[in-house]
Every structure is written in C-alpha cells, then in structure tokens.
XYZ file of C-alpha atoms in Angstrom:
634
model
C 153.605 73.481 130.324
C 155.251 69.530 130.255
C 152.289 68.697 128.152
C 154.069 70.664 125.658
C 158.008 70.171 125.865
C 156.837 66.228 125.799
C 154.952 66.608 122.798
C 157.443 65.584 120.151
C 158.224 61.799 120.886
C 160.620 60.065 119.086
C 158.140 58.322 116.713
C 156.439 60.476 114.826
C 152.215 61.023 115.089
C 149.856 61.623 113.029
C 148.973 64.727 114.641
C 153.096 65.694 113.461
C 152.151 64.225 110.371
C 149.081 66.060 109.289
C 150.568 69.061 110.373
C 153.553 68.508 108.262
C 151.558 68.557 105.593
C 149.168 70.751 106.733
C 151.828 73.219 107.025
C 153.246 72.793 103.342
C 150.282 73.071 101.868
C 149.793 76.113 103.535
C 153.042 77.506 102.607
C 152.608 76.267 98.750
C 149.824 78.311 98.702
C 150.652 80.988 99.947
C 152.759 81.339 96.718
C 150.443 80.936 94.631
C 148.811 82.883 96.609
C 150.990 86.241 96.068
C 151.527 84.773 92.165
C 147.883 85.845 91.791
C 148.263 88.328 93.291
C 150.607 89.916 90.828
C 149.118 88.760 87.929
C 146.060 90.635 89.225
C 148.010 93.543 90.069
C 149.170 93.761 86.659
C 145.785 93.353 84.784
C 144.833 96.451 86.664
C 147.254 98.463 86.985
C 147.947 97.946 82.184
C 143.864 98.177 82.271
C 143.703 94.654 80.915
C 141.071 93.537 82.956
C 138.534 95.993 80.883
C 140.590 94.715 77.934
C 138.828 91.137 78.354
C 135.616 92.941 78.806
C 135.418 93.002 82.203
C 133.773 95.841 84.386
C 136.130 95.930 87.449
C 138.720 93.606 88.742
C 135.946 92.068 91.368
C 133.624 90.351 88.331
C 136.700 89.394 86.496
C 137.945 87.741 89.287
C 135.353 86.574 90.426
C 134.745 84.844 87.091
C 138.272 83.813 86.186
C 140.178 83.058 89.364
C 136.680 82.345 91.280
C 138.092 84.481 95.076
C 136.416 86.555 96.552
C 136.807 90.625 96.398
C 137.953 90.882 100.148
C 140.400 87.922 98.880
C 141.709 89.624 96.000
C 142.006 92.978 97.658
C 144.079 91.713 100.535
C 146.424 89.803 98.086
C 146.686 92.076 95.111
C 147.992 94.729 98.694
C 150.643 92.357 99.344
C 151.723 92.525 96.120
C 152.168 95.519 95.214
C 153.956 96.153 99.519
C 156.226 93.936 98.363
C 157.712 95.130 95.061
C 159.573 97.221 96.252
C 160.773 94.479 99.353
C 162.581 92.053 97.308
C 163.597 90.137 100.208
C 160.534 89.414 102.245
C 159.345 88.771 98.519
C 161.047 85.698 98.391
C 160.743 84.672 102.279
C 156.824 84.483 101.494
C 157.262 82.903 98.190
C 160.687 80.282 99.269
C 158.022 79.133 102.804
C 160.384 80.530 105.073
C 157.852 82.909 106.838
C 153.825 82.750 106.715
C 151.180 84.772 104.469
C 150.143 86.306 108.099
C 153.421 87.515 109.344
C 154.694 88.450 105.909
C 151.349 90.246 105.851
C 151.949 92.341 108.742
C 155.370 93.952 108.685
C 154.914 94.348 104.878
C 152.882 97.303 106.320
C 155.615 99.204 107.577
C 158.877 97.679 105.752
C 160.657 99.759 103.874
C 163.729 98.913 101.395
C 166.254 100.388 104.436
C 164.467 98.944 106.597
C 163.083 95.748 105.278
C 166.701 93.278 106.335
C 165.146 94.613 110.036
C 162.366 93.573 109.508
C 162.845 90.576 108.104
C 164.930 89.529 110.942
C 162.301 90.023 113.265
C 159.671 88.563 111.334
C 162.024 85.286 111.481
C 162.224 85.481 115.406
C 159.120 86.653 116.439
C 155.209 84.972 116.401
C 152.954 86.979 115.402
C 150.905 88.095 118.121
C 154.051 89.551 118.968
C 154.672 91.526 115.185
C 151.537 92.799 116.053
C 152.340 93.736 119.614
C 155.419 95.475 117.714
C 153.236 97.404 115.398
C 150.461 98.959 117.496
C 153.295 99.827 119.594
C 155.564 102.180 117.173
C 152.218 103.419 116.115
C 151.453 104.382 119.281
C 154.618 106.835 119.507
C 154.054 108.257 116.767
C 151.848 111.931 116.667
C 148.558 111.857 116.215
C 148.602 108.032 115.317
C 145.119 106.662 115.586
C 143.975 104.249 117.996
C 145.186 100.832 117.626
C 143.692 98.111 115.791
C 141.270 95.369 117.545
C 142.962 92.075 116.896
C 142.129 91.508 113.444
C 142.822 88.078 113.901
C 139.909 87.376 115.849
C 136.553 87.316 113.762
C 134.173 88.398 115.496
C 132.064 85.333 117.051
C 129.505 84.076 114.511
C 125.924 82.365 115.706
C 123.299 81.323 114.514
C 119.935 83.099 114.734
C 116.411 80.498 114.425
C 113.072 82.235 113.205
C 110.372 80.074 113.157
C 108.138 82.233 110.671
C 104.451 81.460 108.747
C 105.346 80.711 104.977
C 103.428 83.968 104.364
C 106.298 85.598 106.151
C 109.063 84.105 105.208
C 108.363 84.987 101.327
C 108.120 88.163 102.946
C 111.503 88.352 104.427
C 112.311 86.725 100.670
C 111.154 89.945 99.309
C 112.594 92.446 101.846
C 116.087 91.032 101.072
C 114.930 91.378 97.315
C 114.243 95.472 97.904
C 117.336 95.620 100.231
C 119.691 94.622 98.047
C 117.617 96.728 95.332
C 118.796 99.050 98.189
C 122.586 99.066 97.714
C 122.763 97.100 101.120
C 123.411 93.508 100.203
C 125.033 90.677 102.872
C 123.100 88.554 105.496
C 124.439 90.860 108.808
C 124.026 94.111 107.485
C 120.587 93.291 106.264
C 119.495 91.795 109.409
C 121.577 95.798 111.001
C 118.557 97.997 107.981
C 116.342 95.412 109.699
C 117.043 96.184 113.164
C 117.679 99.809 112.965
C 114.148 101.155 111.272
C 112.113 98.354 113.377
C 113.389 100.296 116.130
C 113.025 103.895 114.604
C 109.607 102.585 114.358
C 108.856 101.865 117.788
C 110.323 104.413 119.213
C 108.423 107.266 116.853
C 104.696 105.063 117.837
C 105.087 103.860 121.309
C 105.288 105.861 124.246
C 108.206 107.106 125.921
C 110.198 104.992 127.821
C 108.453 102.058 126.634
C 111.391 100.644 124.799
C 115.421 101.566 126.040
C 117.592 101.626 123.324
C 120.311 102.501 126.525
C 119.175 99.085 127.728
C 120.198 97.665 124.473
C 123.358 99.532 124.361
C 124.494 98.301 128.431
C 123.754 94.437 127.296
C 126.282 95.422 123.864
C 128.750 96.892 126.666
C 128.560 94.085 128.742
C 129.090 91.284 125.673
C 132.123 93.436 124.581
C 133.807 93.845 128.528
C 133.356 89.779 128.122
C 134.910 90.043 124.502
C 137.675 91.759 126.672
C 138.235 89.868 129.053
C 138.287 86.652 127.426
C 141.096 87.860 124.744
C 142.832 88.983 128.002
C 142.763 85.113 128.795
C 143.940 84.107 125.268
C 147.130 86.332 125.312
C 148.075 85.132 128.228
C 147.292 82.003 127.379
C 148.863 82.198 124.616
C 152.609 83.812 125.879
C 152.963 81.222 128.366
C 152.703 78.591 125.140
C 155.390 80.799 122.789
C 158.756 80.170 124.849
C 158.818 76.646 123.476
C 156.714 77.244 119.800
C 159.555 77.378 118.068
C 161.208 74.828 118.885
C 158.264 72.670 117.878
C 157.791 74.553 114.713
C 161.584 74.031 113.154
C 161.332 70.464 114.794
C 158.230 70.278 112.387
C 159.525 72.138 109.188
C 157.381 71.629 106.469
C 159.386 68.823 104.221
C 158.828 71.281 101.298
C 159.713 74.531 103.187
C 161.844 76.120 100.620
C 161.440 73.969 98.040
C 161.266 76.111 94.444
C 159.258 75.485 91.748
C 158.024 76.749 88.625
C 155.234 79.550 89.835
C 157.362 80.330 93.526
C 160.402 81.324 91.285
C 157.880 83.271 89.315
C 156.858 84.923 92.818
C 159.927 85.602 94.234
C 161.054 87.456 91.234
C 157.836 89.591 91.458
C 155.842 91.937 89.141
C 158.864 91.985 86.544
C 158.312 88.650 84.877
C 155.003 90.354 83.673
C 156.524 92.613 81.875
C 155.546 93.391 78.643
C 152.737 90.707 78.971
C 149.453 90.584 77.030
C 146.042 90.248 78.439
C 145.509 87.311 77.100
C 148.357 86.009 78.715
C 147.952 87.277 81.179
C 144.434 85.858 81.547
C 145.280 82.637 80.639
C 148.565 82.582 83.595
C 146.039 83.816 85.984
C 143.770 80.665 85.271
C 147.093 78.564 85.152
C 147.695 79.977 89.018
C 143.662 79.441 90.559
C 144.170 75.590 88.865
C 146.410 74.867 90.977
C 145.067 76.707 93.921
C 141.943 74.785 93.325
C 144.124 71.880 93.579
C 145.876 72.934 96.888
C 142.364 74.041 98.490
C 141.133 70.569 98.099
C 144.316 68.655 99.879
C 144.531 71.441 102.484
C 140.602 71.258 103.662
C 140.928 67.658 104.106
C 144.161 67.728 106.020
C 142.550 70.661 108.557
C 139.705 68.189 109.132
C 142.509 65.719 109.772
C 144.400 67.492 111.740
C 141.123 68.595 114.049
C 139.321 65.420 114.683
C 142.869 64.007 116.085
C 143.112 67.207 118.311
C 145.450 68.218 116.995
C 146.751 72.463 118.010
C 145.745 71.082 121.624
C 148.384 67.886 121.062
C 150.475 70.337 119.930
C 150.492 72.374 122.276
C 148.926 75.110 121.467
C 146.568 77.541 123.046
C 144.413 78.328 120.939
C 143.166 76.652 116.999
C 143.693 81.054 116.599
C 147.131 80.443 117.302
C 147.583 77.742 115.428
C 146.325 78.932 112.226
C 147.662 82.066 113.181
C 150.931 80.664 113.903
C 151.622 78.373 111.781
C 149.534 78.294 107.913
C 149.377 81.933 108.264
C 145.681 82.010 107.789
C 142.805 83.743 110.211
C 140.516 80.844 112.149
C 137.675 82.136 110.300
C 138.875 80.934 107.033
C 140.993 78.157 108.499
C 137.025 77.186 109.007
C 135.744 77.739 106.050
C 137.500 75.528 104.458
C 136.989 73.133 107.395
C 133.416 73.013 106.447
C 133.867 72.552 103.266
C 136.471 68.970 103.633
C 132.789 67.683 105.817
C 130.298 68.434 103.109
C 132.624 67.164 100.597
C 132.832 63.638 102.439
C 128.743 63.025 101.628
C 130.015 63.899 97.769
C 133.139 62.487 96.019
C 132.136 63.190 92.317
C 132.510 67.427 93.453
C 135.774 66.628 95.300
C 136.965 65.219 92.500
C 135.861 67.757 90.160
C 138.058 70.118 92.201
C 140.763 68.026 92.586
C 141.306 67.768 89.695
C 140.499 71.982 88.843
C 137.772 70.558 86.376
C 136.127 73.420 88.349
C 137.089 76.042 91.239
C 137.004 76.675 94.578
C 133.592 78.565 94.730
C 131.699 76.561 92.735
C 132.725 73.676 94.600
C 131.496 75.811 97.445
C 128.426 77.138 96.086
C 126.606 73.240 94.731
C 127.796 71.518 98.260
C 125.595 73.528 99.873
C 122.627 72.840 98.163
C 123.757 69.051 96.878
C 123.157 65.576 97.865
C 124.210 62.259 96.855
C 120.968 62.409 94.846
C 121.218 65.268 92.918
C 125.749 65.762 93.064
C 125.929 64.996 89.451
C 123.267 67.274 88.005
C 124.919 70.353 90.695
C 127.961 68.581 89.033
C 126.901 69.454 85.540
C 125.951 72.291 86.285
C 128.692 74.464 88.096
C 130.763 73.363 84.633
C 127.888 74.965 82.186
C 127.638 78.572 84.486
C 129.452 81.372 85.091
C 129.990 81.711 88.907
C 127.127 85.045 88.615
C 124.626 82.349 87.404
C 125.742 79.634 89.524
C 124.365 81.832 92.725
C 121.456 82.688 91.718
C 120.514 79.041 90.864
C 121.793 78.044 94.656
C 120.296 80.341 95.956
C 116.988 79.851 94.726
C 117.022 76.158 95.073
C 118.489 76.740 98.805
C 114.831 78.896 98.740
C 113.242 75.802 97.123
C 114.354 73.452 99.766
C 113.844 75.637 102.922
C 109.858 76.616 101.955
C 109.278 73.205 100.593
C 110.806 71.096 103.475
C 112.324 68.287 100.674
C 115.880 67.961 101.278
C 116.972 67.089 97.315
C 116.231 69.876 95.412
C 118.054 69.366 91.676
C 119.286 72.461 89.202
C 116.362 74.425 88.658
C 115.653 75.059 84.479
C 114.871 77.675 82.610
C 110.925 78.332 83.581
C 111.492 77.176 87.405
C 114.124 79.719 87.687
C 112.177 82.081 85.238
C 109.145 81.459 87.625
C 111.576 82.157 90.796
C 112.830 85.719 89.783
C 108.891 86.774 89.060
C 109.137 87.781 92.727
C 112.508 89.699 92.447
C 110.131 91.966 89.356
C 107.280 92.524 91.071
C 109.555 94.046 94.294
C 111.611 96.203 91.327
C 108.045 97.094 89.776
C 105.941 97.901 93.440
C 103.878 95.527 92.185
C 104.965 93.504 95.382
C 103.320 95.835 97.509
C 99.740 95.684 96.362
C 99.604 92.238 95.539
C 97.581 91.038 92.182
C 94.940 88.578 91.475
C 95.773 87.607 87.800
C 97.123 84.208 87.761
C 101.633 84.975 86.783
C 102.487 84.055 83.532
C 105.265 82.087 84.164
C 103.665 79.639 86.681
C 101.496 77.688 83.937
C 103.678 75.298 83.795
C 103.150 73.346 86.229
C 101.629 70.608 86.083
C 98.956 68.977 88.666
C 100.865 66.022 89.098
C 104.103 66.601 90.714
C 106.746 64.213 90.064
C 109.091 62.956 93.367
C 112.168 64.796 91.235
C 110.825 68.136 90.711
C 108.649 68.300 94.167
C 110.845 71.322 96.019
C 110.730 73.403 93.453
C 106.440 72.889 92.587
C 105.844 73.294 96.370
C 107.645 76.449 96.401
C 106.931 77.662 93.212
C 103.012 77.329 94.352
C 103.689 78.843 97.496
C 105.895 81.854 96.253
C 102.335 82.408 93.281
C 100.064 82.191 95.935
C 101.687 84.570 98.347
C 102.322 87.007 95.423
C 98.434 87.058 94.613
C 98.581 88.603 98.114
C 101.781 91.046 98.308
C 102.700 93.001 101.291
C 99.459 94.615 102.119
C 97.980 91.108 101.798
C 100.360 89.908 104.741
C 99.396 92.841 106.486
C 95.625 91.829 106.470
C 95.843 87.855 106.696
C 98.049 88.431 110.189
C 95.755 90.406 111.537
C 92.689 88.338 110.374
C 93.991 85.367 110.221
C 95.046 82.812 112.798
C 99.294 82.025 112.666
C 97.354 78.109 112.735
C 95.879 78.309 109.315
C 98.325 80.008 107.448
C 100.479 78.128 104.794
C 103.186 76.231 107.497
C 105.332 76.863 109.032
C 108.989 77.407 108.205
C 112.012 77.679 110.279
C 115.052 80.392 108.599
C 118.493 79.806 110.177
C 121.207 82.989 109.652
C 124.647 83.107 110.465
C 125.349 86.521 112.034
C 127.718 88.426 114.691
C 127.338 88.064 118.481
C 126.237 91.438 118.953
C 123.024 91.194 115.950
C 122.103 88.372 117.872
C 121.936 89.985 121.070
C 120.227 93.169 119.784
C 116.891 91.066 117.602
C 116.706 89.042 120.608
C 116.922 92.693 123.688
C 114.867 94.805 121.216
C 111.959 92.079 120.253
C 112.063 91.311 124.358
C 111.022 94.851 124.657
C 108.643 94.981 121.550
C 106.239 92.155 121.921
C 103.913 93.232 124.282
C 103.229 96.230 122.045
C 102.597 94.315 118.737
C 99.455 93.720 117.592
C 98.166 90.078 118.214
C 99.400 87.397 115.003
C 101.873 89.525 113.679
C 105.426 88.513 114.286
C 108.708 90.072 114.895
C 109.931 89.330 111.590
C 106.855 90.409 110.119
C 107.210 93.719 112.269
C 111.049 93.752 110.852
C 109.732 93.894 107.030
C 106.488 96.075 107.339
C 109.218 98.142 108.828
C 111.343 98.143 106.277
C 108.570 98.302 103.092
C 106.729 101.468 104.884
C 109.618 103.248 104.930
C 111.203 102.695 101.233
C 108.551 101.106 98.894
C 108.061 104.867 97.757
C 111.382 104.462 95.608
C 109.755 101.438 93.497
C 107.919 101.503 90.868
C 108.884 104.515 89.270
C 107.462 105.719 85.718
C 110.967 105.928 83.179
C 111.957 105.115 79.711
C 112.235 101.324 79.395
C 110.914 100.221 82.430
C 109.170 97.429 81.809
C 112.514 96.155 80.163
C 114.253 97.029 83.247
C 111.207 95.357 85.393
C 112.096 92.329 82.803
C 115.273 91.964 84.032
C 114.776 92.380 87.339
C 117.147 95.639 87.285
C 120.105 93.835 87.022
C 122.694 94.336 84.086
C 121.872 91.326 82.315
C 126.398 90.113 81.259
C 126.248 87.206 82.881
C 129.692 88.379 84.969
C 128.456 91.771 86.054
C 126.239 92.234 88.987
C 126.000 96.015 89.032
C 122.366 97.658 88.898
C 122.949 100.823 86.890
C 121.599 100.037 84.018
C 120.797 101.325 80.761
C 119.068 100.190 77.582
C 121.143 98.205 74.420
C 119.765 97.413 71.455
C 120.478 94.359 70.381
C 120.425 94.954 66.541
C 121.705 98.397 66.754
C 119.686 100.774 65.674
C 122.210 102.035 63.416
C 122.180 98.812 61.813
C 117.757 98.756 61.401
C 117.506 97.551 65.203
C 113.989 98.329 66.447
C 112.206 99.329 69.756
C 110.324 95.965 70.894
C 111.486 94.354 73.770
C 113.492 90.979 72.226
C 115.786 93.634 70.652
C 116.514 95.183 74.404
C 118.670 94.381 77.206
C 119.140 96.469 80.578
C 122.779 96.529 80.280
C 124.582 98.444 82.896
C 126.510 101.665 82.111
C 130.277 100.570 81.924
C 128.931 96.793 79.846
C 127.248 98.754 77.705
C 129.069 102.139 77.181
C 132.714 100.876 77.285
C 132.151 97.231 76.902
C 129.439 96.576 74.115
C 129.983 100.413 71.878
C 133.530 100.293 72.786
C 133.887 96.816 71.810
C 134.986 94.817 74.083
C 131.953 92.565 74.417
C 130.089 91.420 71.849
C 126.166 90.469 72.300
C 124.084 89.139 69.976
C 120.607 87.486 69.551
C 116.816 88.110 71.332
C 116.720 88.848 75.298
C 115.653 85.870 75.996
C 118.255 84.351 74.305
C 121.979 85.976 74.062
C 125.564 85.217 72.987
C 127.726 86.861 75.124
C 132.041 86.864 74.321
C 134.490 88.788 76.486
C 137.291 90.039 75.172
C 139.301 90.752 71.937
C 137.448 89.172 68.468
C 138.650 86.427 67.511
C 140.460 85.198 70.883
C 137.403 86.003 73.261
C 138.167 84.459 76.927
C 134.606 84.023 77.846
C 131.533 83.039 75.973
C 127.884 82.109 76.701
C 125.544 81.353 75.025
C 122.101 81.978 77.411
C 122.793 80.962 80.306
C 125.208 78.060 79.012
C 128.852 78.642 79.326
C 130.935 77.441 76.212
C 134.711 77.323 75.333
C 136.225 80.125 74.479
C-alpha cells in the first residue's frame, strides 16, 4: 500500500504520461464506437443493409467497417439500449465513464432509474458494479445463476503438435470438411475432433480402457484452480480499490469531456440519423471507421509502450485485467490483441503508416501483419488495398499454410493460378474425391516450373506437396501410416494452435490414455482426423443438379462480400436474355444474394464465371465494385 500511495509523484513519470495518453485514446474511441453502433443500428432497422446489396449486417460491417460479428453485435446492443438513457449516453460519448461501466449499467437501468445508476457508475469500480448487478439478479425470483466474470476470458495456451507433412494435409482437409458442416474456428473444430475421437475410442476399445471420468476430474481440478485464482485476484483488487479513484482523478485524461462532431452526434443519439438514406449512412460508416482505424494504431502503440514501462504495476493496479477494465473500459483479451498488433507493426512500418492514414482498415492490417515480413510487406500492402476482406482472408490463410508446410519465412501474395491450385483441396473435399484420391495430376498445377524461383519457393513447395497428397487422398494416408515409417514421410511440420486451456487438457489427457492403443505409426492427430472422416464423409459428393458448378466454386457463395454456403446456381446472362447452361455462364450464389440481391436489383453480376464484375448497391451509386478479385473505385 505504501507503493500505491507513493505512485503519484510531483514530476510526472513516463508511465503517468503514457496512462494519460491511453485513457484519452480509450475514451475517444468509445465515442467513435458508440456512433458506429448507432449507424449500424439505423442501417439494420431500416433494412438499408439489404439495399446496399449485403446479405447480412455482419457481412456489411466486415467489409465496410472491418469489425468482427461479435464486436458489431455488442456495439449495436449498447447503442440500442442507450437510446432510452440519454444521460448515460452522454457520459459515454463525452468520456466521463468507460465503456465497460456503461455496458454493465445499461443492462438494468430504465428511464426512471437512470440517474441513480449514473451516480452509482461514477462512484463504483466496474468490479463493484458487477457485484451489485449479480446481487440484484439473485434477489429476483427465478433469477438465473450469475454469469462468471465476463471480463476474465479463459486462458489461452499454445498446443504444439509436430506431425508428418501428410498428416498436416489431412488436418487441413479435415478443417475444410468441418467448415462445410458448419463448424468454424480453431476451438470449435478441435472440440469436434476430440468428441468424435473419444466416441470412437469408447466404442472400439474394451470397457474401462478409456476413462472419461478421469478427464472430467482433471477438468474439475483445473476449474477449482481457476476459481481459486479468481478469489485471489478479487481480493487483490479489493485492496487496491480505495486509492484507485484518487489515482484516476489525478490522472484524468486531458480531453475528457472534450467535444468533437462525432462525439456530439453520439451524445445526441440516433435522432440525428432520421431520414438518412442508405448511401448517406454508408458514407458516415466509412468516415467513422476511418477515424477508428487511426485511433486503433495510436491506442495499440500506447498499450505496448505502457506494457514496456510496467505501467499498471507502477500505478498500483492489482492486475492487467483490472487496469484494462477500470481505466480503459476494455477486456484484457482486447488489450492483448492490440498489443500484439502493435508489436508486429514495429517491423512493418509501411503497413503501420497505411493504417495510420486509413488507407487500409483494422481487419486488413491484422490479416496482412500475420504473414508479412520486411521483404514481402509492400506486396501484401498493395494486395490488401485491392481485395475485399473476404478475399484477403482467403489469400492470407493460404499463404500461412504455404509458410507452415514449406518452412519458408517469406511468402508473397498468391497469384491467381497458385490460389486456384490451393482451392483444389477444398474442391476435393466438397466433391468427396479426397476420400479416395486420384491418380491423374491436378490440371491446375501444370503451371509449376521445374526451377523454382527464390521469391515463390514457399508456394511451389506447398503446392507440390498438396498435389502429391491429393493423389493419395484420405484412404491413401491410412495405408501409408500403417506401412511407411515416419522417417520416410515427406517431412515434418509443427502446428501451433491457440486454444482454451480446457481444450489443451482434454487433448493431452485423452491422448495419454489412447496412445498405447493406436496402430503402429499412426499419430494422435491422424487418428482424430480419421474419426471425423469415417463419421461424416458420407455427406460429401452427393449427386445433385449443378453439382459440378458447386464443386468448382468450392460450395461457397462467389460474391466477394458473402461467405454463406446455401448455394444455388445463377445464370450470369439470364436465360430470359438467351443465357445458356454452359459452365462459364453459371456461378454458385447463396439464396439471399441470388433471389433478393441479383434478382431484386440490389446486386449486379456480369461477365463469365472466371471474371465476374460485381456491383453492390443502387444502380449508378454502388458502394462496392469488384472485377474478378480486384476491388475497384465505386
């Protein structure tokens, strides 16, 4: 406590200056976020998202504001609640309260109780507010159990798995299968693998060989340990709270309560958007999103500098989580993601500059910073400015696979032939051909030159490896694992997966019990993937009308801003205008984009299947134009 009381020196230290800067950026960003939430809510309420040619608000927000679906839903939800709570709305827009505090009290405040909750939020920490809300919910009849501490995201850890290159391709194919089945995201896919693998082991092995209760006991022990850590953390935060208010008042952000046009509009609420057209709202979304992009870079850099100064300890906070929640109004996971971005951008100054002047958005910067190196930075930056977020994600994920499989650090963006050859894996999964393999060379790999250039070595190595694996298929890997020693494989690959700790323990615990029962030469990941294929491969390769078109397009909507998979065949030149059934005139388009988008006049798609020109929005005023994969000026 002596260190805490002495943490406010007469001469302002570097951590105090950094803290002021951080708080100012966080409060300013809260006003921008609130305004963006109001704009998105207005777009959704008046169905302007559909007018602009997007199948959902999520698809619109990803492309036009470059924000995730979860971020968008949380932002919209708070903006909607604050419409009836003008005092809380003004406190957030003017920087007098952090986002985390307003988000909590907006759940329970009403116009009649708003003043009381505003005073409570101003005099209590976010942790105390959460305790008050839980006590109030518990006093109600039939109240649900209180949620766990939402601010403390479950710990993530790295699951490292070293496998044969053939098994790495089997895992890639299994991920494509799970995506086709609707299971997306690393955590969800690994849980599906483990569940199917555990079921297979219980069905095949003698009773008692696999003990699920031991796994549950291990998980319960880990949960008890997490609960104990939470009790210690809460106790530490309670001891620090008496002086936090003193510190925060003495270090109030310099621009707290400062006014700017966006903050003023956010404080006024959605009433300022009455009568705005879809194009006008879209233009405002772009303006606010560009401001957010600039703020994101400054905030991320300030967070990294604050960490290096060991700021939260020097200021007297009990934990990073407490500082992020109470001072900045964000979760620890959000803070860590921003710090990670700033750390990567230190070695990528051109990408940082492009984000700082809003030439690219936050999501584009996050994507290309995952794969860029100083040698490939400029190429990836140019690619990001010419792609929609959907297409950019596809190319970055393909490049990450190329780097992982080839072992090459520098991997430039793919050209059209290389990307098309990589998508052959997904086509093989959708069609079911991957189950048995095929002996004929893949036609799309014919561009590979015998002499690989240094610049494109990662792509050549990866695609040659993919070609060899596709010829064998899933069944070929089964036979090879039983007959071929691992030393004769095509090489070893390390997979590094970020997963919640409970998934990590489930993986390791089940692996330890099953290891002695696996066939000789078969790895644990190999077994889990084969369990999925044995259970679900029958859903692939179903003979349906236009099946060849769906296979060519990998079973996905070909719209550059839509990722739905409920595809239907669309004739690019309408049959009423003489269009035929040839493959070049057919494209796989989801139900909404087909019926309500194209035939509803909100989307225009012209050309051939290899080079479609897409226009989204009103005729003569499109908001997004894409030729093939090239985004063009609207």
